[in-house]
JSON list of C-alpha atoms in Angstrom, two decimals:
[
{"chain": "A", "resi": 1, "resn": "UNK", "atom": "CA", "xyz": [5.67, 43.44, 24.37]},
{"chain": "A", "resi": 2, "resn": "UNK", "atom": "CA", "xyz": [4.00, 43.41, 27.59]},
{"chain": "A", "resi": 3, "resn": "UNK", "atom": "CA", "xyz": [6.08, 45.74, 29.98]},
{"chain": "A", "resi": 4, "resn": "UNK", "atom": "CA", "xyz": [5.76, 43.65, 33.49]},
{"chain": "A", "resi": 5, "resn": "UNK", "atom": "CA", "xyz": [6.17, 40.80, 35.49]},
{"chain": "A", "resi": 6, "resn": "UNK", "atom": "CA", "xyz": [3.63, 40.06, 37.71]},
{"chain": "A", "resi": 7, "resn": "UNK", "atom": "CA", "xyz": [4.58, 37.16, 40.94]},
{"chain": "A", "resi": 8, "resn": "UNK", "atom": "CA", "xyz": [1.85, 36.17, 42.87]},
{"chain": "A", "resi": 9, "resn": "UNK", "atom": "CA", "xyz": [3.01, 35.55, 46.38]},
{"chain": "A", "resi": 10, "resn": "UNK", "atom": "CA", "xyz": [-0.30, 33.55, 47.22]},
{"chain": "A", "resi": 11, "resn": "UNK", "atom": "CA", "xyz": [-0.55, 31.16, 44.25]},
{"chain": "A", "resi": 12, "resn": "UNK", "atom": "CA", "xyz": [3.10, 31.25, 43.39]},
{"chain": "A", "resi": 13, "resn": "UNK", "atom": "CA", "xyz": [2.08, 31.86, 39.66]},
{"chain": "A", "resi": 14, "resn": "UNK", "atom": "CA", "xyz": [4.73, 33.90, 37.39]},
{"chain": "A", "resi": 15, "resn": "UNK", "atom": "CA", "xyz": [2.89, 36.15, 34.80]},
{"chain": "A", "resi": 16, "resn": "UNK", "atom": "CA", "xyz": [5.03, 38.07, 31.69]},
{"chain": "A", "resi": 17, "resn": "UNK", "atom": "CA", "xyz": [2.93, 40.09, 29.94]},
{"chain": "A", "resi": 18, "resn": "UNK", "atom": "CA", "xyz": [-0.38, 39.63, 32.09]},
{"chain": "A", "resi": 19, "resn": "UNK", "atom": "CA", "xyz": [-1.28, 41.18, 36.30]},
{"chain": "A", "resi": 20, "resn": "UNK", "atom": "CA", "xyz": [-3.24, 37.63, 36.47]},
{"chain": "A", "resi": 21, "resn": "UNK", "atom": "CA", "xyz": [-1.39, 34.63, 35.42]},
{"chain": "A", "resi": 22, "resn": "UNK", "atom": "CA", "xyz": [-3.33, 31.46, 35.26]},
{"chain": "A", "resi": 23, "resn": "UNK", "atom": "CA", "xyz": [-0.88, 29.00, 35.45]},
{"chain": "A", "resi": 24, "resn": "UNK", "atom": "CA", "xyz": [2.74, 28.28, 36.89]},
{"chain": "A", "resi": 25, "resn": "UNK", "atom": "CA", "xyz": [4.34, 30.59, 34.46]},
{"chain": "A", "resi": 26, "resn": "UNK", "atom": "CA", "xyz": [1.52, 32.91, 31.52]},
{"chain": "A", "resi": 27, "resn": "UNK", "atom": "CA", "xyz": [2.94, 34.53, 29.06]},
{"chain": "A", "resi": 28, "resn": "UNK", "atom": "CA", "xyz": [1.08, 37.11, 27.02]},
{"chain": "A", "resi": 29, "resn": "UNK", "atom": "CA", "xyz": [1.68, 39.35, 24.49]},
{"chain": "A", "resi": 30, "resn": "UNK", "atom": "CA", "xyz": [-0.72, 41.22, 22.12]},
{"chain": "A", "resi": 31, "resn": "UNK", "atom": "CA", "xyz": [1.38, 40.14, 19.07]},
{"chain": "A", "resi": 32, "resn": "UNK", "atom": "CA", "xyz": [3.78, 37.05, 19.21]},
{"chain": "A", "resi": 33, "resn": "UNK", "atom": "CA", "xyz": [4.17, 35.15, 22.35]},
{"chain": "A", "resi": 34, "resn": "UNK", "atom": "CA", "xyz": [7.76, 33.48, 22.13]},
{"chain": "A", "resi": 35, "resn": "UNK", "atom": "CA", "xyz": [9.51, 31.33, 24.59]},
{"chain": "A", "resi": 36, "resn": "UNK", "atom": "CA", "xyz": [12.96, 30.47, 23.79]},
{"chain": "A", "resi": 37, "resn": "UNK", "atom": "CA", "xyz": [15.49, 28.32, 25.27]},
{"chain": "A", "resi": 38, "resn": "UNK", "atom": "CA", "xyz": [19.41, 28.41, 23.74]},
{"chain": "A", "resi": 39, "resn": "UNK", "atom": "CA", "xyz": [22.33, 27.45, 24.87]},
{"chain": "A", "resi": 40, "resn": "UNK", "atom": "CA", "xyz": [25.31, 30.33, 24.51]},
{"chain": "A", "resi": 41, "resn": "UNK", "atom": "CA", "xyz": [28.06, 27.70, 23.67]},
{"chain": "A", "resi": 42, "resn": "UNK", "atom": "CA", "xyz": [28.29, 23.90, 22.75]},
{"chain": "A", "resi": 43, "resn": "UNK", "atom": "CA", "xyz": [25.58, 21.40, 24.04]},
{"chain": "A", "resi": 44, "resn": "UNK", "atom": "CA", "xyz": [21.94, 20.32, 23.75]},
{"chain": "A", "resi": 45, "resn": "UNK", "atom": "CA", "xyz": [18.55, 22.05, 24.50]},
{"chain": "A", "resi": 46, "resn": "UNK", "atom": "CA", "xyz": [15.91, 19.99, 26.19]},
{"chain": "A", "resi": 47, "resn": "UNK", "atom": "CA", "xyz": [12.59, 20.54, 27.33]},
{"chain": "A", "resi": 48, "resn": "UNK", "atom": "CA", "xyz": [11.51, 17.38, 29.10]},
{"chain": "A", "resi": 49, "resn": "UNK", "atom": "CA", "xyz": [7.75, 16.86, 31.35]},
{"chain": "A", "resi": 50, "resn": "UNK", "atom": "CA", "xyz": [7.76, 14.25, 34.34]},
{"chain": "A", "resi": 51, "resn": "UNK", "atom": "CA", "xyz": [4.91, 13.23, 36.12]},
{"chain": "A", "resi": 52, "resn": "UNK", "atom": "CA", "xyz": [5.58, 11.50, 39.23]},
{"chain": "A", "resi": 53, "resn": "UNK", "atom": "CA", "xyz": [2.05, 9.55, 39.83]},
{"chain": "A", "resi": 54, "resn": "UNK", "atom": "CA", "xyz": [1.63, 6.89, 37.23]},
{"chain": "A", "resi": 55, "resn": "UNK", "atom": "CA", "xyz": [-2.09, 7.39, 36.62]},
{"chain": "A", "resi": 56, "resn": "UNK", "atom": "CA", "xyz": [-0.51, 11.33, 35.45]},
{"chain": "A", "resi": 57, "resn": "UNK", "atom": "CA", "xyz": [-0.28, 12.05, 31.88]},
{"chain": "A", "resi": 58, "resn": "UNK", "atom": "CA", "xyz": [2.43, 14.56, 30.21]},
{"chain": "A", "resi": 59, "resn": "UNK", "atom": "CA", "xyz": [-0.03, 17.33, 28.13]},
{"chain": "A", "resi": 60, "resn": "UNK", "atom": "CA", "xyz": [1.65, 19.18, 25.15]},
{"chain": "A", "resi": 61, "resn": "UNK", "atom": "CA", "xyz": [-0.81, 21.04, 23.27]},
{"chain": "A", "resi": 62, "resn": "UNK", "atom": "CA", "xyz": [-3.20, 24.18, 22.14]},
{"chain": "A", "resi": 63, "resn": "UNK", "atom": "CA", "xyz": [-6.18, 25.11, 23.95]},
{"chain": "A", "resi": 64, "resn": "UNK", "atom": "CA", "xyz": [-7.54, 27.14, 21.32]},
{"chain": "A", "resi": 65, "resn": "UNK", "atom": "CA", "xyz": [-8.62, 26.36, 17.81]},
{"chain": "A", "resi": 66, "resn": "UNK", "atom": "CA", "xyz": [-5.53, 26.19, 16.03]},
{"chain": "A", "resi": 67, "resn": "UNK", "atom": "CA", "xyz": [-3.41, 24.17, 14.17]},
{"chain": "A", "resi": 68, "resn": "UNK", "atom": "CA", "xyz": [0.30, 22.92, 16.30]},
{"chain": "A", "resi": 69, "resn": "UNK", "atom": "CA", "xyz": [3.99, 22.90, 13.95]},
{"chain": "A", "resi": 70, "resn": "UNK", "atom": "CA", "xyz": [6.89, 21.75, 14.87]},
{"chain": "A", "resi": 71, "resn": "UNK", "atom": "CA", "xyz": [9.88, 23.49, 13.31]},
{"chain": "A", "resi": 72, "resn": "UNK", "atom": "CA", "xyz": [13.32, 22.34, 11.67]},
{"chain": "A", "resi": 73, "resn": "UNK", "atom": "CA", "xyz": [15.64, 25.16, 10.90]},
{"chain": "A", "resi": 74, "resn": "UNK", "atom": "CA", "xyz": [12.70, 27.55, 11.22]},
{"chain": "A", "resi": 75, "resn": "UNK", "atom": "CA", "xyz": [11.07, 25.45, 8.38]},
{"chain": "A", "resi": 76, "resn": "UNK", "atom": "CA", "xyz": [7.74, 23.60, 9.54]},
{"chain": "A", "resi": 77, "resn": "UNK", "atom": "CA", "xyz": [7.92, 20.09, 9.91]},
{"chain": "A", "resi": 78, "resn": "UNK", "atom": "CA", "xyz": [5.11, 18.75, 10.89]},
{"chain": "A", "resi": 79, "resn": "UNK", "atom": "CA", "xyz": [1.57, 19.92, 11.72]},
{"chain": "A", "resi": 80, "resn": "UNK", "atom": "CA", "xyz": [-1.50, 18.69, 13.91]},
{"chain": "A", "resi": 81, "resn": "UNK", "atom": "CA", "xyz": [-4.32, 20.57, 12.66]},
{"chain": "A", "resi": 82, "resn": "UNK", "atom": "CA", "xyz": [-7.92, 20.92, 14.51]},
{"chain": "A", "resi": 83, "resn": "UNK", "atom": "CA", "xyz": [-9.43, 18.23, 12.98]},
{"chain": "A", "resi": 84, "resn": "UNK", "atom": "CA", "xyz": [-6.34, 16.07, 14.56]},
{"chain": "A", "resi": 85, "resn": "UNK", "atom": "CA", "xyz": [-5.04, 15.48, 11.22]},
{"chain": "A", "resi": 86, "resn": "UNK", "atom": "CA", "xyz": [-1.41, 15.02, 11.02]},
{"chain": "A", "resi": 87, "resn": "UNK", "atom": "CA", "xyz": [0.62, 16.24, 8.60]},
{"chain": "A", "resi": 88, "resn": "UNK", "atom": "CA", "xyz": [4.33, 15.70, 7.77]},
{"chain": "A", "resi": 89, "resn": "UNK", "atom": "CA", "xyz": [6.06, 17.74, 4.73]},
{"chain": "A", "resi": 90, "resn": "UNK", "atom": "CA", "xyz": [2.72, 19.52, 3.91]},
{"chain": "A", "resi": 91, "resn": "UNK", "atom": "CA", "xyz": [0.93, 22.54, 6.41]},
{"chain": "A", "resi": 92, "resn": "UNK", "atom": "CA", "xyz": [-2.57, 20.84, 5.27]},
{"chain": "A", "resi": 93, "resn": "UNK", "atom": "CA", "xyz": [-3.11, 17.30, 5.85]},
{"chain": "A", "resi": 94, "resn": "UNK", "atom": "CA", "xyz": [-6.28, 16.27, 4.76]},
{"chain": "A", "resi": 95, "resn": "UNK", "atom": "CA", "xyz": [-6.01, 12.88, 6.40]},
{"chain": "A", "resi": 96, "resn": "UNK", "atom": "CA", "xyz": [-5.20, 11.46, 9.64]},
{"chain": "A", "resi": 97, "resn": "UNK", "atom": "CA", "xyz": [-1.62, 11.12, 8.31]},
{"chain": "A", "resi": 98, "resn": "UNK", "atom": "CA", "xyz": [-0.75, 12.74, 5.17]},
{"chain": "A", "resi": 99, "resn": "UNK", "atom": "CA", "xyz": [2.71, 12.67, 4.02]},
{"chain": "A", "resi": 100, "resn": "UNK", "atom": "CA", "xyz": [4.56, 14.75, 1.42]},
{"chain": "A", "resi": 101, "resn": "UNK", "atom": "CA", "xyz": [7.35, 12.06, 0.38]},
{"chain": "A", "resi": 102, "resn": "UNK", "atom": "CA", "xyz": [8.41, 8.74, 1.11]},
{"chain": "A", "resi": 103, "resn": "UNK", "atom": "CA", "xyz": [7.76, 6.19, 4.22]},
{"chain": "A", "resi": 104, "resn": "UNK", "atom": "CA", "xyz": [10.36, 3.55, 5.31]},
{"chain": "A", "resi": 105, "resn": "UNK", "atom": "CA", "xyz": [9.31, 0.81, 7.71]},
{"chain": "A", "resi": 106, "resn": "UNK", "atom": "CA", "xyz": [12.19, -0.75, 9.13]},
{"chain": "A", "resi": 107, "resn": "UNK", "atom": "CA", "xyz": [12.84, -2.62, 12.10]},
{"chain": "A", "resi": 108, "resn": "UNK", "atom": "CA", "xyz": [15.63, -5.37, 12.97]},
{"chain": "A", "resi": 109, "resn": "UNK", "atom": "CA", "xyz": [13.66, -8.24, 12.40]},
{"chain": "A", "resi": 110, "resn": "UNK", "atom": "CA", "xyz": [9.73, -8.27, 11.06]},
{"chain": "A", "resi": 111, "resn": "UNK", "atom": "CA", "xyz": [8.57, -5.00, 10.02]},
{"chain": "A", "resi": 112, "resn": "UNK", "atom": "CA", "xyz": [4.25, -4.95, 9.93]},
{"chain": "A", "resi": 113, "resn": "UNK", "atom": "CA", "xyz": [2.63, -1.87, 8.28]},
{"chain": "A", "resi": 114, "resn": "UNK", "atom": "CA", "xyz": [-1.02, -2.80, 9.18]},
{"chain": "A", "resi": 115, "resn": "UNK", "atom": "CA", "xyz": [-4.32, -1.17, 8.26]},
{"chain": "A", "resi": 116, "resn": "UNK", "atom": "CA", "xyz": [-7.53, -2.37, 10.16]},
{"chain": "A", "resi": 117, "resn": "UNK", "atom": "CA", "xyz": [-11.13, -1.90, 9.77]},
{"chain": "A", "resi": 118, "resn": "UNK", "atom": "CA", "xyz": [-13.23, -2.81, 13.23]},
{"chain": "A", "resi": 119, "resn": "UNK", "atom": "CA", "xyz": [-16.33, -1.81, 12.12]},
{"chain": "A", "resi": 120, "resn": "UNK", "atom": "CA", "xyz": [-18.80, -5.18, 10.26]},
{"chain": "A", "resi": 121, "resn": "UNK", "atom": "CA", "xyz": [-19.21, -4.83, 7.04]},
{"chain": "A", "resi": 122, "resn": "UNK", "atom": "CA", "xyz": [-16.12, -2.35, 6.29]},
{"chain": "A", "resi": 123, "resn": "UNK", "atom": "CA", "xyz": [-13.45, -2.87, 4.48]},
{"chain": "A", "resi": 124, "resn": "UNK", "atom": "CA", "xyz": [-9.79, -2.21, 5.16]},
{"chain": "A", "resi": 125, "resn": "UNK", "atom": "CA", "xyz": [-8.20, -0.50, 2.06]},
{"chain": "A", "resi": 126, "resn": "UNK", "atom": "CA", "xyz": [-4.87, 1.25, 0.86]},
{"chain": "A", "resi": 127, "resn": "UNK", "atom": "CA", "xyz": [-4.88, 3.57, -2.24]},
{"chain": "A", "resi": 128, "resn": "UNK", "atom": "CA", "xyz": [-2.40, 3.40, -4.82]},
{"chain": "A", "resi": 129, "resn": "UNK", "atom": "CA", "xyz": [-2.64, 6.84, -7.00]},
{"chain": "A", "resi": 130, "resn": "UNK", "atom": "CA", "xyz": [-0.38, 7.93, -10.53]},
{"chain": "A", "resi": 131, "resn": "UNK", "atom": "CA", "xyz": [-0.93, 10.60, -12.68]},
{"chain": "A", "resi": 132, "resn": "UNK", "atom": "CA", "xyz": [-2.74, 7.61, -14.96]},
{"chain": "A", "resi": 133, "resn": "UNK", "atom": "CA", "xyz": [-4.69, 5.12, -12.53]},
{"chain": "A", "resi": 134, "resn": "UNK", "atom": "CA", "xyz": [-6.05, 4.22, -8.87]},
{"chain": "A", "resi": 135, "resn": "UNK", "atom": "CA", "xyz": [-6.05, 1.11, -7.93]},
{"chain": "A", "resi": 136, "resn": "UNK", "atom": "CA", "xyz": [-7.50, 0.00, -3.89]},
{"chain": "A", "resi": 137, "resn": "UNK", "atom": "CA", "xyz": [-6.10, -2.34, -2.51]},
{"chain": "A", "resi": 138, "resn": "UNK", "atom": "CA", "xyz": [-8.58, -3.82, -0.07]},
{"chain": "A", "resi": 139, "resn": "UNK", "atom": "CA", "xyz": [-9.94, -6.64, 2.34]},
{"chain": "A", "resi": 140, "resn": "UNK", "atom": "CA", "xyz": [-13.43, -6.95, 2.41]},
{"chain": "A", "resi": 141, "resn": "UNK", "atom": "CA", "xyz": [-15.89, -10.13, 3.90]},
{"chain": "A", "resi": 142, "resn": "UNK", "atom": "CA", "xyz": [-13.14, -11.86, 4.02]},
{"chain": "A", "resi": 143, "resn": "UNK", "atom": "CA", "xyz": [-11.86, -11.27, 0.53]},
{"chain": "A", "resi": 144, "resn": "UNK", "atom": "CA", "xyz": [-8.97, -10.04, -0.60]},
{"chain": "A", "resi": 145, "resn": "UNK", "atom": "CA", "xyz": [-9.46, -7.64, -3.89]},
{"chain": "A", "resi": 146, "resn": "UNK", "atom": "CA", "xyz": [-7.70, -5.52, -6.42]},
{"chain": "A", "resi": 147, "resn": "UNK", "atom": "CA", "xyz": [-9.76, -2.69, -8.13]},
{"chain": "A", "resi": 148, "resn": "UNK", "atom": "CA", "xyz": [-8.96, -0.70, -11.09]},
{"chain": "A", "resi": 149, "resn": "UNK", "atom": "CA", "xyz": [-10.80, 2.45, -9.62]},
{"chain": "A", "resi": 150, "resn": "UNK", "atom": "CA", "xyz": [-13.46, 3.24, -12.33]},
{"chain": "A", "resi": 151, "resn": "UNK", "atom": "CA", "xyz": [-12.87, 0.29, -14.29]},
{"chain": "A", "resi": 152, "resn": "UNK", "atom": "CA", "xyz": [-13.42, -3.03, -12.83]},
{"chain": "A", "resi": 153, "resn": "UNK", "atom": "CA", "xyz": [-11.97, -5.24, -10.38]},
{"chain": "A", "resi": 154, "resn": "UNK", "atom": "CA", "xyz": [-8.59, -6.69, -11.26]},
{"chain": "A", "resi": 155, "resn": "UNK", "atom": "CA", "xyz": [-8.21, -9.36, -8.68]},
{"chain": "A", "resi": 156, "resn": "UNK", "atom": "CA", "xyz": [-9.57, -11.23, -5.77]},
{"chain": "A", "resi": 157, "resn": "UNK", "atom": "CA", "xyz": [-8.56, -14.07, -3.14]},
{"chain": "A", "resi": 158, "resn": "UNK", "atom": "CA", "xyz": [-11.36, -15.98, -1.78]},
{"chain": "A", "resi": 159, "resn": "UNK", "atom": "CA", "xyz": [-11.08, -16.07, 2.27]},
{"chain": "A", "resi": 160, "resn": "UNK", "atom": "CA", "xyz": [-13.01, -19.84, 2.08]},
{"chain": "A", "resi": 161, "resn": "UNK", "atom": "CA", "xyz": [-10.89, -21.79, -0.60]},
{"chain": "A", "resi": 162, "resn": "UNK", "atom": "CA", "xyz": [-7.95, -19.36, -1.26]},
{"chain": "A", "resi": 163, "resn": "UNK", "atom": "CA", "xyz": [-8.83, -19.80, -5.30]},
{"chain": "A", "resi": 164, "resn": "UNK", "atom": "CA", "xyz": [-7.21, -16.34, -6.72]},
{"chain": "A", "resi": 165, "resn": "UNK", "atom": "CA", "xyz": [-9.84, -14.70, -9.29]},
{"chain": "A", "resi": 166, "resn": "UNK", "atom": "CA", "xyz": [-9.96, -13.00, -12.30]},
{"chain": "A", "resi": 167, "resn": "UNK", "atom": "CA", "xyz": [-13.58, -11.65, -12.37]},
{"chain": "A", "resi": 168, "resn": "UNK", "atom": "CA", "xyz": [-13.93, -10.77, -16.06]},
{"chain": "A", "resi": 169, "resn": "UNK", "atom": "CA", "xyz": [-13.62, -12.15, -19.57]},
{"chain": "A", "resi": 170, "resn": "UNK", "atom": "CA", "xyz": [-9.99, -11.35, -20.93]},
{"chain": "A", "resi": 171, "resn": "UNK", "atom": "CA", "xyz": [-8.26, -10.90, -17.94]},
{"chain": "A", "resi": 172, "resn": "UNK", "atom": "CA", "xyz": [-5.34, -13.25, -18.51]},
{"chain": "A", "resi": 173, "resn": "UNK", "atom": "CA", "xyz": [-2.34, -14.37, -16.76]},
{"chain": "A", "resi": 174, "resn": "UNK", "atom": "CA", "xyz": [0.62, -13.88, -18.88]},
{"chain": "A", "resi": 175, "resn": "UNK", "atom": "CA", "xyz": [3.50, -15.30, -18.82]},
{"chain": "A", "resi": 176, "resn": "UNK", "atom": "CA", "xyz": [7.39, -14.75, -20.67]},
{"chain": "A", "resi": 177, "resn": "UNK", "atom": "CA", "xyz": [9.28, -11.45, -21.15]},
{"chain": "A", "resi": 178, "resn": "UNK", "atom": "CA", "xyz": [7.28, -11.07, -24.07]},
{"chain": "A", "resi": 179, "resn": "UNK", "atom": "CA", "xyz": [4.18, -11.81, -22.17]},
{"chain": "A", "resi": 180, "resn": "UNK", "atom": "CA", "xyz": [3.53, -14.44, -25.42]},
{"chain": "A", "resi": 181, "resn": "UNK", "atom": "CA", "xyz": [1.73, -16.62, -22.98]},
{"chain": "A", "resi": 182, "resn": "UNK", "atom": "CA", "xyz": [-1.83, -15.99, -21.83]},
{"chain": "A", "resi": 183, "resn": "UNK", "atom": "CA", "xyz": [-4.73, -18.01, -20.29]},
{"chain": "A", "resi": 184, "resn": "UNK", "atom": "CA", "xyz": [-7.67, -16.62, -19.92]},
{"chain": "A", "resi": 185, "resn": "UNK", "atom": "CA", "xyz": [-11.82, -17.22, -20.31]},
{"chain": "A", "resi": 186, "resn": "UNK", "atom": "CA", "xyz": [-14.08, -15.74, -22.71]},
{"chain": "A", "resi": 187, "resn": "UNK", "atom": "CA", "xyz": [-17.85, -16.54, -22.93]},
{"chain": "A", "resi": 188, "resn": "UNK", "atom": "CA", "xyz": [-17.34, -19.46, -20.32]},
{"chain": "A", "resi": 189, "resn": "UNK", "atom": "CA", "xyz": [-14.94, -21.86, -22.29]},
{"chain": "A", "resi": 190, "resn": "UNK", "atom": "CA", "xyz": [-10.97, -21.52, -21.38]},
{"chain": "A", "resi": 191, "resn": "UNK", "atom": "CA", "xyz": [-8.00, -20.13, -23.73]},
{"chain": "A", "resi": 192, "resn": "UNK", "atom": "CA", "xyz": [-4.74, -21.19, -24.00]},
{"chain": "A", "resi": 193, "resn": "UNK", "atom": "CA", "xyz": [-2.83, -18.58, -26.25]},
{"chain": "A", "resi": 194, "resn": "UNK", "atom": "CA", "xyz": [0.66, -18.26, -27.47]},
{"chain": "A", "resi": 195, "resn": "UNK", "atom": "CA", "xyz": [0.34, -14.53, -28.58]},
{"chain": "A", "resi": 196, "resn": "UNK", "atom": "CA", "xyz": [3.88, -15.01, -31.04]},
{"chain": "A", "resi": 197, "resn": "UNK", "atom": "CA", "xyz": [3.09, -15.92, -34.35]},
{"chain": "A", "resi": 198, "resn": "UNK", "atom": "CA", "xyz": [3.97, -19.39, -35.57]},
{"chain": "A", "resi": 199, "resn": "UNK", "atom": "CA", "xyz": [5.03, -20.69, -32.37]},
{"chain": "A", "resi": 200, "resn": "UNK", "atom": "CA", "xyz": [3.86, -23.60, -30.28]},
{"chain": "A", "resi": 201, "resn": "UNK", "atom": "CA", "xyz": [1.72, -24.77, -27.65]},
{"chain": "A", "resi": 202, "resn": "UNK", "atom": "CA", "xyz": [3.38, -27.87, -25.60]},
{"chain": "A", "resi": 203, "resn": "UNK", "atom": "CA", "xyz": [1.65, -29.65, -22.67]},
{"chain": "A", "resi": 204, "resn": "UNK", "atom": "CA", "xyz": [4.47, -32.15, -21.15]},
{"chain": "A", "resi": 205, "resn": "UNK", "atom": "CA", "xyz": [5.32, -33.83, -17.87]},
{"chain": "A", "resi": 206, "resn": "UNK", "atom": "CA", "xyz": [7.74, -35.59, -16.17]},
{"chain": "A", "resi": 207, "resn": "UNK", "atom": "CA", "xyz": [8.42, -39.18, -16.78]},
{"chain": "A", "resi": 208, "resn": "UNK", "atom": "CA", "xyz": [7.43, -41.19, -13.14]},
{"chain": "A", "resi": 209, "resn": "UNK", "atom": "CA", "xyz": [11.38, -41.90, -12.94]},
{"chain": "A", "resi": 210, "resn": "UNK", "atom": "CA", "xyz": [11.92, -38.47, -13.23]},
{"chain": "A", "resi": 211, "resn": "UNK", "atom": "CA", "xyz": [14.64, -39.09, -15.92]},
{"chain": "A", "resi": 212, "resn": "UNK", "atom": "CA", "xyz": [13.05, -36.88, -19.27]},
{"chain": "A", "resi": 213, "resn": "UNK", "atom": "CA", "xyz": [9.92, -34.91, -19.87]},
{"chain": "A", "resi": 214, "resn": "UNK", "atom": "CA", "xyz": [7.82, -35.94, -22.20]},
{"chain": "A", "resi": 215, "resn": "UNK", "atom": "CA", "xyz": [5.56, -33.54, -24.84]},
{"chain": "A", "resi": 216, "resn": "UNK", "atom": "CA", "xyz": [2.01, -35.43, -24.41]},
{"chain": "A", "resi": 217, "resn": "UNK", "atom": "CA", "xyz": [0.51, -32.70, -26.48]},
{"chain": "A", "resi": 218, "resn": "UNK", "atom": "CA", "xyz": [2.18, -30.65, -29.35]},
{"chain": "A", "resi": 219, "resn": "UNK", "atom": "CA", "xyz": [0.21, -27.89, -31.01]},
{"chain": "A", "resi": 220, "resn": "UNK", "atom": "CA", "xyz": [2.43, -26.17, -34.20]},
{"chain": "A", "resi": 221, "resn": "UNK", "atom": "CA", "xyz": [2.24, -23.32, -34.57]},
{"chain": "A", "resi": 222, "resn": "UNK", "atom": "CA", "xyz": [3.46, -22.69, -37.94]},
{"chain": "A", "resi": 223, "resn": "UNK", "atom": "CA", "xyz": [2.28, -25.39, -39.46]},
{"chain": "A", "resi": 224, "resn": "UNK", "atom": "CA", "xyz": [-1.23, -25.58, -37.32]},
{"chain": "A", "resi": 225, "resn": "UNK", "atom": "CA", "xyz": [-1.21, -29.45, -36.76]},
{"chain": "A", "resi": 226, "resn": "UNK", "atom": "CA", "xyz": [-1.58, -31.51, -33.84]},
{"chain": "A", "resi": 227, "resn": "UNK", "atom": "CA", "xyz": [0.42, -34.20, -32.56]},
{"chain": "A", "resi": 228, "resn": "UNK", "atom": "CA", "xyz": [-0.22, -36.47, -29.24]},
{"chain": "A", "resi": 229, "resn": "UNK", "atom": "CA", "xyz": [2.64, -38.19, -28.28]},
{"chain": "A", "resi": 230, "resn": "UNK", "atom": "CA", "xyz": [4.41, -36.57, -30.84]},
{"chain": "A", "resi": 231, "resn": "UNK", "atom": "CA", "xyz": [6.73, -33.55, -31.36]},
{"chain": "A", "resi": 232, "resn": "UNK", "atom": "CA", "xyz": [7.01, -33.58, -35.26]},
{"chain": "A", "resi": 233, "resn": "UNK", "atom": "CA", "xyz": [3.55, -34.42, -36.50]},
{"chain": "A", "resi": 234, "resn": "UNK", "atom": "CA", "xyz": [3.20, -33.70, -40.31]},
{"chain": "A", "resi": 235, "resn": "UNK", "atom": "CA", "xyz": [-0.23, -34.38, -40.60]},
{"chain": "A", "resi": 236, "resn": "UNK", "atom": "CA", "xyz": [-3.06, -31.94, -39.29]},
{"chain": "A", "resi": 237, "resn": "UNK", "atom": "CA", "xyz": [-3.44, -34.72, -36.22]},
{"chain": "A", "resi": 238, "resn": "UNK", "atom": "CA", "xyz": [-1.22, -37.42, -35.60]},
{"chain": "A", "resi": 239, "resn": "UNK", "atom": "CA", "xyz": [-1.14, -39.84, -32.49]},
{"chain": "A", "resi": 240, "resn": "UNK", "atom": "CA", "xyz": [1.47, -41.93, -31.63]},
{"chain": "A", "resi": 241, "resn": "UNK", "atom": "CA", "xyz": [2.27, -44.64, -29.18]},
{"chain": "A", "resi": 242, "resn": "UNK", "atom": "CA", "xyz": [5.55, -45.42, -28.14]},
{"chain": "A", "resi": 243, "resn": "UNK", "atom": "CA", "xyz": [7.59, -47.17, -30.75]},
{"chain": "A", "resi": 244, "resn": "UNK", "atom": "CA", "xyz": [4.64, -47.84, -32.88]},
{"chain": "A", "resi": 245, "resn": "UNK", "atom": "CA", "xyz": [4.17, -46.27, -36.36]},
{"chain": "A", "resi": 246, "resn": "UNK", "atom": "CA", "xyz": [2.18, -42.67, -36.02]},
{"chain": "A", "resi": 247, "resn": "UNK", "atom": "CA", "xyz": [-1.55, -43.08, -36.95]},
{"chain": "A", "resi": 248, "resn": "UNK", "atom": "CA", "xyz": [-1.76, -39.50, -38.88]},
{"chain": "A", "resi": 249, "resn": "UNK", "atom": "CA", "xyz": [-5.10, -37.76, -40.09]}
]
């Protein structure tokens, strides 16, 4: 290490390892410079900065083209690289914030995680990546979209109408624990499907006095029959109105 301590009476600078200190305290070593603040017993260790004018700022960082690293228990915890990328749990951040581990967004009230693009014509994106799929969640031109990367757009919520779109043929809305109920479009036709063999499709509404539900259209999945006004058609098509005798074909 440097073998001398230099003081500049006129400038008030202190140099350790250098005879020409450039700042208030200037430490130079030809291999590894360290500044240690340590307590000899119980108590906290604090390093503080203070600017006495409201227009002043406090700075902490590197002047050379090198990364700035923060350690706990002598292990790197956070890195700010020369591209101003910040890494937590990683020494080589590839993005403005690169976290190796979980993130918790918490507040005693509304917790907000905001992704914003301020340039016209550009979207705000979030990317979800697993070992098998990559999904993009993004807002673009007022619409919200979910894309499966390299496959297709899976969902669109339109800005102007609030409509939810499944933009591709055979994309379905599924219902039930076994996903047996489906609604989808194919070749401009609309399909309402029960995927479970032998099970029915029922169209019903609540009576005007709210006393009971009425089955208006019943499609018998086991016998391939259709009932209008009846839930037990005995013909291929059977129509019943009130207490009248059913008319069947």
